[in-house]
mmCIF file with all atom_site columns, C-alpha atoms in Angstrom:
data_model
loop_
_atom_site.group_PDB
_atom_site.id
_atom_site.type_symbol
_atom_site.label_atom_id
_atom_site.label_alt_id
_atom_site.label_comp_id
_atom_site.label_asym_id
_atom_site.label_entity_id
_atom_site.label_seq_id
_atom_site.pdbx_PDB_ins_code
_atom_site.Cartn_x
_atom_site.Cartn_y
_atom_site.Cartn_z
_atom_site.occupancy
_atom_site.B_iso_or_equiv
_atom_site.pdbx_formal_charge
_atom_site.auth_seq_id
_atom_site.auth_comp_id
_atom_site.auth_asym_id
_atom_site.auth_atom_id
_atom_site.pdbx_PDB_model_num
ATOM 1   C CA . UNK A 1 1   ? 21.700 82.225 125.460 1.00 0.00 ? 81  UNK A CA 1
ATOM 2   C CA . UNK A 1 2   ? 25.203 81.750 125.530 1.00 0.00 ? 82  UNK A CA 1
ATOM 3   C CA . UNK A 1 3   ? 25.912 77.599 125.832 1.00 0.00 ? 83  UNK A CA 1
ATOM 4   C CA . UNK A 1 4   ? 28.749 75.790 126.271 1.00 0.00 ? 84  UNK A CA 1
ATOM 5   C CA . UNK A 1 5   ? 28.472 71.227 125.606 1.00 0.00 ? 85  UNK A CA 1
ATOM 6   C CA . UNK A 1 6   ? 31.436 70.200 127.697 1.00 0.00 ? 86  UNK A CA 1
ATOM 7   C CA . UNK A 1 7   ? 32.170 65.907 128.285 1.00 0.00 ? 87  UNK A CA 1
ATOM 8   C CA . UNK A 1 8   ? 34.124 63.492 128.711 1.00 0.00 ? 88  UNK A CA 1
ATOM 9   C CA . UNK A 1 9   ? 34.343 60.604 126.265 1.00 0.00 ? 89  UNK A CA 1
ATOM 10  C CA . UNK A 1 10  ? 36.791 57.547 126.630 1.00 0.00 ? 90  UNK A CA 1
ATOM 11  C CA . UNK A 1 11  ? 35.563 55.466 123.272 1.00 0.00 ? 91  UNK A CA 1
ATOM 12  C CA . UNK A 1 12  ? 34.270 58.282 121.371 1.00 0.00 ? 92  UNK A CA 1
ATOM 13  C CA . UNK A 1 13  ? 30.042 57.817 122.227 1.00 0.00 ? 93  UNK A CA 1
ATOM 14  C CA . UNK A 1 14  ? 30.092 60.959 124.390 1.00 0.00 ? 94  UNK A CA 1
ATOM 15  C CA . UNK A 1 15  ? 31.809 62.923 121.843 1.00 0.00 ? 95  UNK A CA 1
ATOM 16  C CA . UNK A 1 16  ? 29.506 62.029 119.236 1.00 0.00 ? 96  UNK A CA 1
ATOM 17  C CA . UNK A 1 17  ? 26.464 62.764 120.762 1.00 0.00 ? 97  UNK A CA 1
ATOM 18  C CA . UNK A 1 18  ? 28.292 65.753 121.905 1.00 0.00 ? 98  UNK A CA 1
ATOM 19  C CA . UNK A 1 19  ? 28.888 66.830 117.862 1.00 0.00 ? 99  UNK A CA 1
ATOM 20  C CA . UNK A 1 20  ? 24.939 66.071 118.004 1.00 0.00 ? 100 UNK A CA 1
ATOM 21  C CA . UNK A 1 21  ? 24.219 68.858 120.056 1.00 0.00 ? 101 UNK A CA 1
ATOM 22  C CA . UNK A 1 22  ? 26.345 71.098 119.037 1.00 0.00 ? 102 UNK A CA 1
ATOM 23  C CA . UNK A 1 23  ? 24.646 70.530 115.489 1.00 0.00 ? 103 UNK A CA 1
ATOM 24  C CA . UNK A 1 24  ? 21.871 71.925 116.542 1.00 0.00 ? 104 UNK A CA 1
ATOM 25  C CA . UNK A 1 25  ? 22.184 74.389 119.438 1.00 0.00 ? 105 UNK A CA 1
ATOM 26  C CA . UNK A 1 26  ? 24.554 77.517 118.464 1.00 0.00 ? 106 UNK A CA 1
ATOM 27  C CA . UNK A 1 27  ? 27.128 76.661 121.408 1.00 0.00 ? 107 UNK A CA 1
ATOM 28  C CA . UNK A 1 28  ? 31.253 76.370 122.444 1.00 0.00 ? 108 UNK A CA 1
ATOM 29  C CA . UNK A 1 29  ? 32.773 72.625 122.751 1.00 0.00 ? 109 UNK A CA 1
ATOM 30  C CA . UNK A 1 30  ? 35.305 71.189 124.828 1.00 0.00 ? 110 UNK A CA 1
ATOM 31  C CA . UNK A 1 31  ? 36.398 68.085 125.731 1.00 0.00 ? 111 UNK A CA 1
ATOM 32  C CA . UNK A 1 32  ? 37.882 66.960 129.422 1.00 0.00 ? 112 UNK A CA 1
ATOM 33  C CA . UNK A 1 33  ? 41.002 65.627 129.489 1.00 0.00 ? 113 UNK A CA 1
ATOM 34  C CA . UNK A 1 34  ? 41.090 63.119 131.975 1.00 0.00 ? 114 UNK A CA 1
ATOM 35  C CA . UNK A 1 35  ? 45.189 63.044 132.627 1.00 0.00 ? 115 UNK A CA 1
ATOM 36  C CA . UNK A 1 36  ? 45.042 59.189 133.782 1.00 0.00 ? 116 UNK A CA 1
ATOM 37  C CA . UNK A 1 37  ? 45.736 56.907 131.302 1.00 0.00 ? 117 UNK A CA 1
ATOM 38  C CA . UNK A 1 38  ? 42.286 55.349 130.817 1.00 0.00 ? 118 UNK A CA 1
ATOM 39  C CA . UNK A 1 39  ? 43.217 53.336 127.493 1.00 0.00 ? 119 UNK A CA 1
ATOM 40  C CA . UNK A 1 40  ? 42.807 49.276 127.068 1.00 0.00 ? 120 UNK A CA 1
ATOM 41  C CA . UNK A 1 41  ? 41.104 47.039 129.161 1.00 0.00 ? 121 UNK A CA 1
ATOM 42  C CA . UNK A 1 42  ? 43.259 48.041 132.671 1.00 0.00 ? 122 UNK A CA 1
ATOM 43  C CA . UNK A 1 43  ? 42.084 51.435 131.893 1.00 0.00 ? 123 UNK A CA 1
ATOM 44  C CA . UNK A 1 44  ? 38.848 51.083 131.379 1.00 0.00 ? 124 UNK A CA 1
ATOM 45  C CA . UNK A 1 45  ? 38.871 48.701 134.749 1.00 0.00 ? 125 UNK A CA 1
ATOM 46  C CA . UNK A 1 46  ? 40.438 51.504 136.586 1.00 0.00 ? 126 UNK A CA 1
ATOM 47  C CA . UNK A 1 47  ? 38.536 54.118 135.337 1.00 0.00 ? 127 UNK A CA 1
ATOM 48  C CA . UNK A 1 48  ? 35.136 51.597 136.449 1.00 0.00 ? 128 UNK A CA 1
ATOM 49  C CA . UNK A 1 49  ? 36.591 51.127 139.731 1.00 0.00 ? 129 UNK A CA 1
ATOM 50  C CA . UNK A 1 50  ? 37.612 55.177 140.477 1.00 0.00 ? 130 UNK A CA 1
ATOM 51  C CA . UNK A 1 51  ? 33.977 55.913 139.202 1.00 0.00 ? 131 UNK A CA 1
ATOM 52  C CA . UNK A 1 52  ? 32.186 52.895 141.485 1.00 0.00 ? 132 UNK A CA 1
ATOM 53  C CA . UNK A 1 53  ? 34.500 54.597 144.468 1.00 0.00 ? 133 UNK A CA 1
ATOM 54  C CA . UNK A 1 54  ? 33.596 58.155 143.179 1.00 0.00 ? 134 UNK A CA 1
ATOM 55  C CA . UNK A 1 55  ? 36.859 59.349 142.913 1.00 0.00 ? 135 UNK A CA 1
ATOM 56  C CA . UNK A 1 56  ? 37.870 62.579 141.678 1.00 0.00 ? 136 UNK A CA 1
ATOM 57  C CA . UNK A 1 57  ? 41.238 62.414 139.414 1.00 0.00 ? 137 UNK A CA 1
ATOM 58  C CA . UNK A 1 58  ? 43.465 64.887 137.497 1.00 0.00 ? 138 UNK A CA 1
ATOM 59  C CA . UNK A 1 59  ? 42.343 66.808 134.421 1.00 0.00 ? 139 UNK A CA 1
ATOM 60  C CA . UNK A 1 60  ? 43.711 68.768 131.865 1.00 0.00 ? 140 UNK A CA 1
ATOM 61  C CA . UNK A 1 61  ? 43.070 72.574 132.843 1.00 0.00 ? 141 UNK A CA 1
ATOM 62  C CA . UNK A 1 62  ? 39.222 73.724 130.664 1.00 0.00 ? 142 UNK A CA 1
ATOM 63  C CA . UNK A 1 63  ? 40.055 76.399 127.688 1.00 0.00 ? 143 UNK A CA 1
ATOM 64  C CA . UNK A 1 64  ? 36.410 77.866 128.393 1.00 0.00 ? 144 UNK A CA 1
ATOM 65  C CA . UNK A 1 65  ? 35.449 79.694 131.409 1.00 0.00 ? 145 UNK A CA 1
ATOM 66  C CA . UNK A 1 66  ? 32.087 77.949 132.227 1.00 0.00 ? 146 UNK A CA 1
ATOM 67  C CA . UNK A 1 67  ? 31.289 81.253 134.166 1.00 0.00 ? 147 UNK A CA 1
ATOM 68  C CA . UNK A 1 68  ? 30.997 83.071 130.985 1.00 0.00 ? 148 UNK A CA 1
ATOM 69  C CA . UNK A 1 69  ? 28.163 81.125 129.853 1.00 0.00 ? 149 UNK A CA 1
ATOM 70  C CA . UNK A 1 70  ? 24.271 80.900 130.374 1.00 0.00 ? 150 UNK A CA 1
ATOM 71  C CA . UNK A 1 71  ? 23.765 77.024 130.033 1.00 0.00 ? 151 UNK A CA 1
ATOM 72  C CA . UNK A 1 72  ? 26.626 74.137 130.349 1.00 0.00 ? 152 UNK A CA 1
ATOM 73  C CA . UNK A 1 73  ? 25.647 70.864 129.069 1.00 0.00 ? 153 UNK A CA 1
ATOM 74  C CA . UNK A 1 74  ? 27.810 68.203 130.753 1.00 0.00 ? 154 UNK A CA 1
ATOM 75  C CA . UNK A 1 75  ? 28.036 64.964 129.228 1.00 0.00 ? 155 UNK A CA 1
ATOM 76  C CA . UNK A 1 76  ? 29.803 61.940 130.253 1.00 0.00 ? 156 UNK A CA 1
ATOM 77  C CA . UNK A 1 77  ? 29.639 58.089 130.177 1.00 0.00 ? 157 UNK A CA 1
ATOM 78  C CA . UNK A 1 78  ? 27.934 55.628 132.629 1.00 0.00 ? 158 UNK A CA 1
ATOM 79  C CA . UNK A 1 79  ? 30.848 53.521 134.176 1.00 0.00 ? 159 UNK A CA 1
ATOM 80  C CA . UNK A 1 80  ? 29.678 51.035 137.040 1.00 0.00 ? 160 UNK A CA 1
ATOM 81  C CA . UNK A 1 81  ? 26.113 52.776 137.232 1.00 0.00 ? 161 UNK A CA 1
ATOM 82  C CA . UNK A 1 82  ? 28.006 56.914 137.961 1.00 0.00 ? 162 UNK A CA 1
ATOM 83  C CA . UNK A 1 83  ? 29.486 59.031 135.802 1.00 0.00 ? 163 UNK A CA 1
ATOM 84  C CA . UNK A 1 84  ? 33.800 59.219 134.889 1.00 0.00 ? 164 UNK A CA 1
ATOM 85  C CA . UNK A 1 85  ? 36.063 60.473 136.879 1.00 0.00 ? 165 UNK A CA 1
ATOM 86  C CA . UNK A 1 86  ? 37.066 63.009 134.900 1.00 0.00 ? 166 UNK A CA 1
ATOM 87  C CA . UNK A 1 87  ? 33.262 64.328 134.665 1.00 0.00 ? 167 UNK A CA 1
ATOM 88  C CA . UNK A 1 88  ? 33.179 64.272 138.857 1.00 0.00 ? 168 UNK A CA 1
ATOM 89  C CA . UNK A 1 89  ? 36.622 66.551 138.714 1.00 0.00 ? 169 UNK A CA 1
ATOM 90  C CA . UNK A 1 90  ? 35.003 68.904 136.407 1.00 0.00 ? 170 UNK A CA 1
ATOM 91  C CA . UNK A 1 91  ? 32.163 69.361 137.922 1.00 0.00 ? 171 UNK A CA 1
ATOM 92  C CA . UNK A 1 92  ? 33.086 69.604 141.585 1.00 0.00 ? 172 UNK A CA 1
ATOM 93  C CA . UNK A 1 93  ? 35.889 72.289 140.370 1.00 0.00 ? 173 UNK A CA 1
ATOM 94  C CA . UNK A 1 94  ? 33.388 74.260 138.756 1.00 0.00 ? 174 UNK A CA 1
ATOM 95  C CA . UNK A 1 95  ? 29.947 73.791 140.341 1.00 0.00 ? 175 UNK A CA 1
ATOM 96  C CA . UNK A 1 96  ? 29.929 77.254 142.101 1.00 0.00 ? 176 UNK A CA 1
ATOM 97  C CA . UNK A 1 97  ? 30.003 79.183 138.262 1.00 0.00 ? 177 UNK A CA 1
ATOM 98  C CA . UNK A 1 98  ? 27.222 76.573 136.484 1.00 0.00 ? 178 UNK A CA 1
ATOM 99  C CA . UNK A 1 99  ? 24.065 79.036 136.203 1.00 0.00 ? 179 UNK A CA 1
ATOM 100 C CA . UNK A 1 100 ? 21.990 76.282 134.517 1.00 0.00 ? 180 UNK A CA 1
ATOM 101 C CA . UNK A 1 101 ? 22.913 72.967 132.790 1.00 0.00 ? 181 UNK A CA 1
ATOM 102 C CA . UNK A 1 102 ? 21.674 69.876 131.169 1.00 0.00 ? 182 UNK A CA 1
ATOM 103 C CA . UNK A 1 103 ? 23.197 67.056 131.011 1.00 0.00 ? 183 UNK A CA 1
ATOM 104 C CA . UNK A 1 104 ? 23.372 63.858 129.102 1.00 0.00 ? 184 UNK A CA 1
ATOM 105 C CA . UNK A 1 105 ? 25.118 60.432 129.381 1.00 0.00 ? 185 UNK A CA 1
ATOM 106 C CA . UNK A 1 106 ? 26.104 57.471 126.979 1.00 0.00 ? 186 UNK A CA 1
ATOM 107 C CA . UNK A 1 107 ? 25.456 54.110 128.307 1.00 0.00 ? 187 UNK A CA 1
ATOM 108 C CA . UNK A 1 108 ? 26.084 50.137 127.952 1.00 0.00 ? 188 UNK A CA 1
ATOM 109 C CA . UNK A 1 109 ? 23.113 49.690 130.967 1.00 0.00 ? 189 UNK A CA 1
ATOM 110 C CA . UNK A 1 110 ? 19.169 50.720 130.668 1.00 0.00 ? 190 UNK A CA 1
ATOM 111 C CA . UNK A 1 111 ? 19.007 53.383 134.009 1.00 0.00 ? 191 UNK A CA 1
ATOM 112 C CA . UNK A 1 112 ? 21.072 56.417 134.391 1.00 0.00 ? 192 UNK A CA 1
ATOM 113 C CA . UNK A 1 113 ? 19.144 57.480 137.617 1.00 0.00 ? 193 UNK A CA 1
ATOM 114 C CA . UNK A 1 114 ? 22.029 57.236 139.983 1.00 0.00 ? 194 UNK A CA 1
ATOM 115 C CA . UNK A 1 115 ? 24.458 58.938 137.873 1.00 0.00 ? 195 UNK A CA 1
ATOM 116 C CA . UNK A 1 116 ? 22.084 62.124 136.758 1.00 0.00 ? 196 UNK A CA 1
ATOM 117 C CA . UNK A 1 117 ? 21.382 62.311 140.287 1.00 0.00 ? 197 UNK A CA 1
ATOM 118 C CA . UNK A 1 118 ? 25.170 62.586 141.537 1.00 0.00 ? 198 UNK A CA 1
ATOM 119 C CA . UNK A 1 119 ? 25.625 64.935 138.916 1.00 0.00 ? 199 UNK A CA 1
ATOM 120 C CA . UNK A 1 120 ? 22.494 67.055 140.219 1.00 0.00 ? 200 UNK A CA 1
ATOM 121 C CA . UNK A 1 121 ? 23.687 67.067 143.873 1.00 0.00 ? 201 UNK A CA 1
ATOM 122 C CA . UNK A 1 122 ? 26.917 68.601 143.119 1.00 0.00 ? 202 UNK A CA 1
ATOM 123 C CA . UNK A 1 123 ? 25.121 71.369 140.742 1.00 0.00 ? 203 UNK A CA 1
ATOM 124 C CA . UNK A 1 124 ? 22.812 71.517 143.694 1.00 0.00 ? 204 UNK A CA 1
ATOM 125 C CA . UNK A 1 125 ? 19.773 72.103 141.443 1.00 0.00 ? 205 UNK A CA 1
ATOM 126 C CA . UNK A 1 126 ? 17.939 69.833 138.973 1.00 0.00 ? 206 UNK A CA 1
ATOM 127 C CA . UNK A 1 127 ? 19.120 70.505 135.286 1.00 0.00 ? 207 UNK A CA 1
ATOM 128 C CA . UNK A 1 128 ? 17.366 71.938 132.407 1.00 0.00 ? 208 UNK A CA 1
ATOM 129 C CA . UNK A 1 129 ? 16.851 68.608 131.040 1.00 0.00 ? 209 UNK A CA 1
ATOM 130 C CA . UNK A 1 130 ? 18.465 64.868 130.428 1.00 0.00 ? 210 UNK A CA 1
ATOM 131 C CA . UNK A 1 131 ? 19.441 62.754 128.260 1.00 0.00 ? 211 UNK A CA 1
ATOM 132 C CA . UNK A 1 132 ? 20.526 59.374 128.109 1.00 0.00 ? 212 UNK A CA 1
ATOM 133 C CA . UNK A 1 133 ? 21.367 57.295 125.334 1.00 0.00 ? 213 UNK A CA 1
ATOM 134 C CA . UNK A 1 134 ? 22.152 53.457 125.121 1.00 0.00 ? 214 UNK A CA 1
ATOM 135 C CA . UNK A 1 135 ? 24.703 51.414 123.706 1.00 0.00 ? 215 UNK A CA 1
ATOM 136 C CA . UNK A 1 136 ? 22.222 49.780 121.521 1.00 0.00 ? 216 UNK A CA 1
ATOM 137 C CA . UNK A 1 137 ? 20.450 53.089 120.737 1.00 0.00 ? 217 UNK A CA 1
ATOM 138 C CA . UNK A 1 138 ? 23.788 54.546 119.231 1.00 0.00 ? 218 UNK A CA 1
ATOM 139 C CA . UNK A 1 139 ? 24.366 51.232 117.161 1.00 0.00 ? 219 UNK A CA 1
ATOM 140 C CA . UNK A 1 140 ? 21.075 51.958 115.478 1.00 0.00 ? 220 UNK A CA 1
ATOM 141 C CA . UNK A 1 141 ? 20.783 55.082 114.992 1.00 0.00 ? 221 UNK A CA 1
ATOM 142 C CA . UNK A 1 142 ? 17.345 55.371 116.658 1.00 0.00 ? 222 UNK A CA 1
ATOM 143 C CA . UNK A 1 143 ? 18.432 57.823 119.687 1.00 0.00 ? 223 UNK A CA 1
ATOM 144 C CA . UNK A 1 144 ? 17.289 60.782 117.178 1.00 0.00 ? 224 UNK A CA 1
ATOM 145 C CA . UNK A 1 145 ? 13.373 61.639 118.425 1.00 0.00 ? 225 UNK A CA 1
ATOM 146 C CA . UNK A 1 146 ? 15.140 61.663 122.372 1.00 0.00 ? 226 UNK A CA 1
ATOM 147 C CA . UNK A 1 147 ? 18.225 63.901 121.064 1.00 0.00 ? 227 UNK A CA 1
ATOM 148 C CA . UNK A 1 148 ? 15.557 66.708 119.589 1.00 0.00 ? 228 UNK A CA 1
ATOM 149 C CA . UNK A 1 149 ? 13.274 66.436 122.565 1.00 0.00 ? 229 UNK A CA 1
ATOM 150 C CA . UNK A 1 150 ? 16.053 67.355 124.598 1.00 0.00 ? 230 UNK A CA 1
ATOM 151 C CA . UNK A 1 151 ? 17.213 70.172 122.047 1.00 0.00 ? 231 UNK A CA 1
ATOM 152 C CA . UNK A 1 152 ? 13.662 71.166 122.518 1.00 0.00 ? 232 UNK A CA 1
ATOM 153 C CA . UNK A 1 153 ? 13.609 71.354 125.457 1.00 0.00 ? 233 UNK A CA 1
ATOM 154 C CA . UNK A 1 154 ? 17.316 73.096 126.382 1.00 0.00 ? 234 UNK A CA 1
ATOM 155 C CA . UNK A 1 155 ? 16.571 75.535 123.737 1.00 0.00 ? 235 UNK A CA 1
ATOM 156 C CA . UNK A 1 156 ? 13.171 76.833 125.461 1.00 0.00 ? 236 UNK A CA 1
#
């Protein structure tokens, strides 16, 4: 199955559990570009407040033609309980050539349940899997058993 882990990561989380993944599952990479600057507290406000207000914003153009592939894993941080603006671009550009995908989400709160489902209603179909890792599960390392469940279960 031909996979492709594409996210968005402003501190670096999302990327790593990105790497994670990609450890594991024979797959592409690529990271969105979110073109706003999103750096320092103001941007991390703004970024809050466009994600609370679901807005869409501008992105750097994908390398990778998510068509071309079998699975897309999305992944993106939780800001003000959705997912990043950037993540909401991607995926309502490119919702109409996702086959299947999974997706997964860094956190600093305990319930991603709003922002998995927002990403499921634009995919318009419930995703292979989830994932969802906290701010204190990344600190200590003790993510690991959920990040090879969902491996698991992607790779079935």
């Amino acid at each position: 199955m031909k996979t492709l882990i594409i996210f968005y990561s402003r501190s670096g989380n999302t990327l790593g559990i990105a790497e994670d993944i990609k450890k594991n599952i024979k797959s592409d990479i690529e990271e969105i570009t979110d073109l706003k600057n999103r750096n320092g507290i103001f941007g991390y406000l703004s970024g809050c407040l466009d994600a609370a207000l679901k807005r869409l914003t501008k992105i750097s153009l994908v390398t990778k033609d998510p068509g071309k592939y079998d699975l897309i894993i999305i992944g993106t941080p939780v800001w003000s309980g959705s997912m990043a603006p950037a993540t909401r671009t991607f995926m309502i550009e490119n919702y109409i050539k996702l086959k299947n995908t999974a997706f997964f989400c860094t956190m600093g709160g305990k319930d991603p349940k709003k922002t998995f489902f927002q990403m499921e209603n634009i995919f318009g179909r419930k995703p292979k899997d989830v994932l969802a890792i906290s701010g204190e599960e990344l600190r200590t390392d003790s993510y690991k058993d959920k990040l090879n469940a969902f491996i698991k279960n992607i790779k079935k």
